[in-house]
Every structure is written in structure tokens, then in C-alpha cells.
PDB file of C-alpha atoms in Angstrom:
ATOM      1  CA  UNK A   1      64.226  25.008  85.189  1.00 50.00           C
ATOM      2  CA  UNK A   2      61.935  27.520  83.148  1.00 52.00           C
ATOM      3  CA  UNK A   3      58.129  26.464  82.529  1.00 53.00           C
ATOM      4  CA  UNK A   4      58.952  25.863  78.719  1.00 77.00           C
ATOM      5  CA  UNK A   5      60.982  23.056  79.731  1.00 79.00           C
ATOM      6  CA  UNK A   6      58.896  21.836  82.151  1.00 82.00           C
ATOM      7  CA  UNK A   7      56.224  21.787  79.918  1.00 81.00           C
ATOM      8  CA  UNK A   8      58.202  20.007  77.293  1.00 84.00           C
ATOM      9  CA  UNK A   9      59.042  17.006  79.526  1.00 88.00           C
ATOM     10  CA  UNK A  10      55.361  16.420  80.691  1.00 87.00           C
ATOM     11  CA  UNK A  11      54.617  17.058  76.823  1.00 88.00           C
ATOM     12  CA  UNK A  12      57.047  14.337  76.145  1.00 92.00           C
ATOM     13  CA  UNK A  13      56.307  11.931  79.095  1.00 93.00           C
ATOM     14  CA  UNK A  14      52.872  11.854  78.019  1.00 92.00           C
ATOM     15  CA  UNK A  15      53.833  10.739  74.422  1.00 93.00           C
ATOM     16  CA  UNK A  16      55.837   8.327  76.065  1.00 96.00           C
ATOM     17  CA  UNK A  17      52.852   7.151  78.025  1.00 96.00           C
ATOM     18  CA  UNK A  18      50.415   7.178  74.764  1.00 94.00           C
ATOM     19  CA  UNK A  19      53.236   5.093  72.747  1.00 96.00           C
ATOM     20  CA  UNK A  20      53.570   2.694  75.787  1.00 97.00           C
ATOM     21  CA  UNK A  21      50.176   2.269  76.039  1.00 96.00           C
ATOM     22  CA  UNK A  22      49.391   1.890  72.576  1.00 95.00           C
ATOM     23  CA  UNK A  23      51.914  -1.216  72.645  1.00 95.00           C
ATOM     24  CA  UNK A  24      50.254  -2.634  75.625  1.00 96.00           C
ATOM     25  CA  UNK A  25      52.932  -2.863  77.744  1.00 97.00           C
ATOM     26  CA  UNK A  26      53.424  -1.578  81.495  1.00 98.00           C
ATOM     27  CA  UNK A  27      55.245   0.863  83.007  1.00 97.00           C
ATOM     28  CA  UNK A  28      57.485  -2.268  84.461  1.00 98.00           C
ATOM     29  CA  UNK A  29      57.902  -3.978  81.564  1.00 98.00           C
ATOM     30  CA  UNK A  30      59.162  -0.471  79.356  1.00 98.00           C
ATOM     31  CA  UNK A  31      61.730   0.132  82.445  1.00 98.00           C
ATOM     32  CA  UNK A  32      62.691  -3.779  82.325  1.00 97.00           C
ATOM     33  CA  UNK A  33      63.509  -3.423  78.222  1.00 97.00           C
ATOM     34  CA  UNK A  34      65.760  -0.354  78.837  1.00 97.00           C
ATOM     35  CA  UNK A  35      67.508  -1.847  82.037  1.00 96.00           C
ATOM     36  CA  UNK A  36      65.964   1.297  84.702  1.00 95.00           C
ATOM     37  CA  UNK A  37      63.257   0.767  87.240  1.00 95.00           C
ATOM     38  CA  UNK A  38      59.383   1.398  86.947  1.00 97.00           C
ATOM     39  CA  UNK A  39      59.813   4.575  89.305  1.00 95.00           C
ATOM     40  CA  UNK A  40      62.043   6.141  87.121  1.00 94.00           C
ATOM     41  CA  UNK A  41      59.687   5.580  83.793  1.00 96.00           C
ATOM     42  CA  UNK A  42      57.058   6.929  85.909  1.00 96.00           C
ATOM     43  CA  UNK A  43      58.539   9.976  86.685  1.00 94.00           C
ATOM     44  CA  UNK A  44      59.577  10.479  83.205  1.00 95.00           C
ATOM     45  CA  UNK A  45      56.160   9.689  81.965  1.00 95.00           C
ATOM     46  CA  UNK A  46      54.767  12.313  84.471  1.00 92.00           C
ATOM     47  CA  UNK A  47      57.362  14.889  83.601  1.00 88.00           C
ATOM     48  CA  UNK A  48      58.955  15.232  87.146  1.00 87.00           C
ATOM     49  CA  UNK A  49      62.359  13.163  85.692  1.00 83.00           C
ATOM     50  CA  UNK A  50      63.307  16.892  85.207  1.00 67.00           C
ATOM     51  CA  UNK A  51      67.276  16.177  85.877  1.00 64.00           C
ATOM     52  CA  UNK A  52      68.522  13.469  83.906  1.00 70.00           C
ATOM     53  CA  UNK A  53      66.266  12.827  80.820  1.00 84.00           C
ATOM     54  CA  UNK A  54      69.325  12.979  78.221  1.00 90.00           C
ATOM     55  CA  UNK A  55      69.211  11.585  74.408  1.00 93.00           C
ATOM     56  CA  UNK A  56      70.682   8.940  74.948  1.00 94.00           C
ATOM     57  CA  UNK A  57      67.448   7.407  77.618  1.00 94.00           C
ATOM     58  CA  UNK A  58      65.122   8.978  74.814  1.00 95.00           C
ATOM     59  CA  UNK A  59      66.373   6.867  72.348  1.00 97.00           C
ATOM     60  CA  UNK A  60      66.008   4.000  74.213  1.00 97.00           C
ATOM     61  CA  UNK A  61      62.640   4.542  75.135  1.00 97.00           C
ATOM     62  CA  UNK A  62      61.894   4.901  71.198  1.00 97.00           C
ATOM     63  CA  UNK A  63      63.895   1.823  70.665  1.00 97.00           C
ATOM     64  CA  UNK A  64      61.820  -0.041  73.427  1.00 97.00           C
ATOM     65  CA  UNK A  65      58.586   1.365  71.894  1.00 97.00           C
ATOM     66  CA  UNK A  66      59.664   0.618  68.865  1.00 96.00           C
ATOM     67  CA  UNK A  67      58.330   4.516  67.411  1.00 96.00           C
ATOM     68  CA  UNK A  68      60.944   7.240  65.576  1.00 96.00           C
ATOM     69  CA  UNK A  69      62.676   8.759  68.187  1.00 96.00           C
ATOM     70  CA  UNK A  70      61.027  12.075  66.142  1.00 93.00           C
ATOM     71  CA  UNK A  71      57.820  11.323  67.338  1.00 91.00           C
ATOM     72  CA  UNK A  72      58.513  11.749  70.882  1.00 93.00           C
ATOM     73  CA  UNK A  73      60.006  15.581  70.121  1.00 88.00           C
ATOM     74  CA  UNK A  74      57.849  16.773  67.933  1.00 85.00           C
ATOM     75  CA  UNK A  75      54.959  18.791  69.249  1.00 77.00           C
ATOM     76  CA  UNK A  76      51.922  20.211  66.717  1.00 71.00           C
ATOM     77  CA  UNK A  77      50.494  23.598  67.169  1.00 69.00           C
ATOM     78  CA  UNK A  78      47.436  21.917  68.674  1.00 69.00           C
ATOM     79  CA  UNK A  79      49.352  19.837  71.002  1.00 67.00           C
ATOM     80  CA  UNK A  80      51.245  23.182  72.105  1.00 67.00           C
ATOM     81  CA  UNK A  81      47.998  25.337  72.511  1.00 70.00           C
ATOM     82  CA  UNK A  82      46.650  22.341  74.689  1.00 68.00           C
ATOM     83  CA  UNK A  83      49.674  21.948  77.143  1.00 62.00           C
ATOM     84  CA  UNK A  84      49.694  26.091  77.555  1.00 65.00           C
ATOM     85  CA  UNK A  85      46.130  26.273  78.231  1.00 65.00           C
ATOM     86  CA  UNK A  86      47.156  23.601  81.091  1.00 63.00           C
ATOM     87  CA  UNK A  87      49.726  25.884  82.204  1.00 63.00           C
ATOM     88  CA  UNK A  88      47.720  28.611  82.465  1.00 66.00           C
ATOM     89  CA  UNK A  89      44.773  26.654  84.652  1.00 63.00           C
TER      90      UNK A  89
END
């Protein structure tokens, strides 16, 4: 898997983690409402879920969340110049 896409799952686990977070509700109880296990929402929120994150899991997360499924794949410039000066470090 090439860096950009790397860096666009841990740029998109980390939203889900923010969104989660923001709603107050664990890792457990996000995995629970979209019938997986807290490991795998942990690996997705950490980016390392490389494999299998499809659409179709993304949308439920959203769902679960209860944010625009948009809001998880969209990526500013500053939130792009931040995750490349990570890469870079």
C-alpha cells in the first residue's frame, strides 16, 4: 500500500476518533452499534485497518456517529499539510 493511502486511513481514523469522541461514546460502544468488535474500530481509528476498510463499514460508522459520511473523506489543505509534515518526521 503506497504512503498516500496510508496516510489517508490514519487521516480518516482520526476523524473517526474526533466524531466518536465528540458524541461521547467509546470505542466499544461505536463497534457494538455497527455489529464489529472494539479491536477492529481501534485499528481503524489508528489507521492500521489497512485491508478491509470498504464504503460500505464507512457508512456505517457515519450512520453510528450520526455525521455526513462526507465529513469523514474530506480532507482541507491544512489538514493535508499537517498529516505530511507527520510523514515526513
Amino acid at each position: 500500500m503506497s504512503t498516500d493511502a496510508k496516510m489517508v486511513l490514519r487521516q480518516i481514523g482520526a476523524k473517526i476518533a474526533y466524531f466518536r469522541t465528540l458524541s461521547g461514546i467509546s470505542q466499544k460502544e461505536l463497534a457494538d452499534r455497527i455489529k464489529t468488535t472494539q479491536s477492529t474500530i481501534s485499528k481503524v481509528e489508528n489507521g492500521s485497518y489497512n485491508d478491509n476498510l470498504n464504503i460500505a463499514m464507512l457508512t456505517e460508522i457515519a450512520d453510528a456517529l450520526e455525521v455526513d459520511l462526507a465529513l469523514l473523506l474530506e480532507f482541507n489543505g491544512f489538514e493535508k499539510a499537517m498529516w505530511e509534515k507527520m510523514e515526513e518526521e
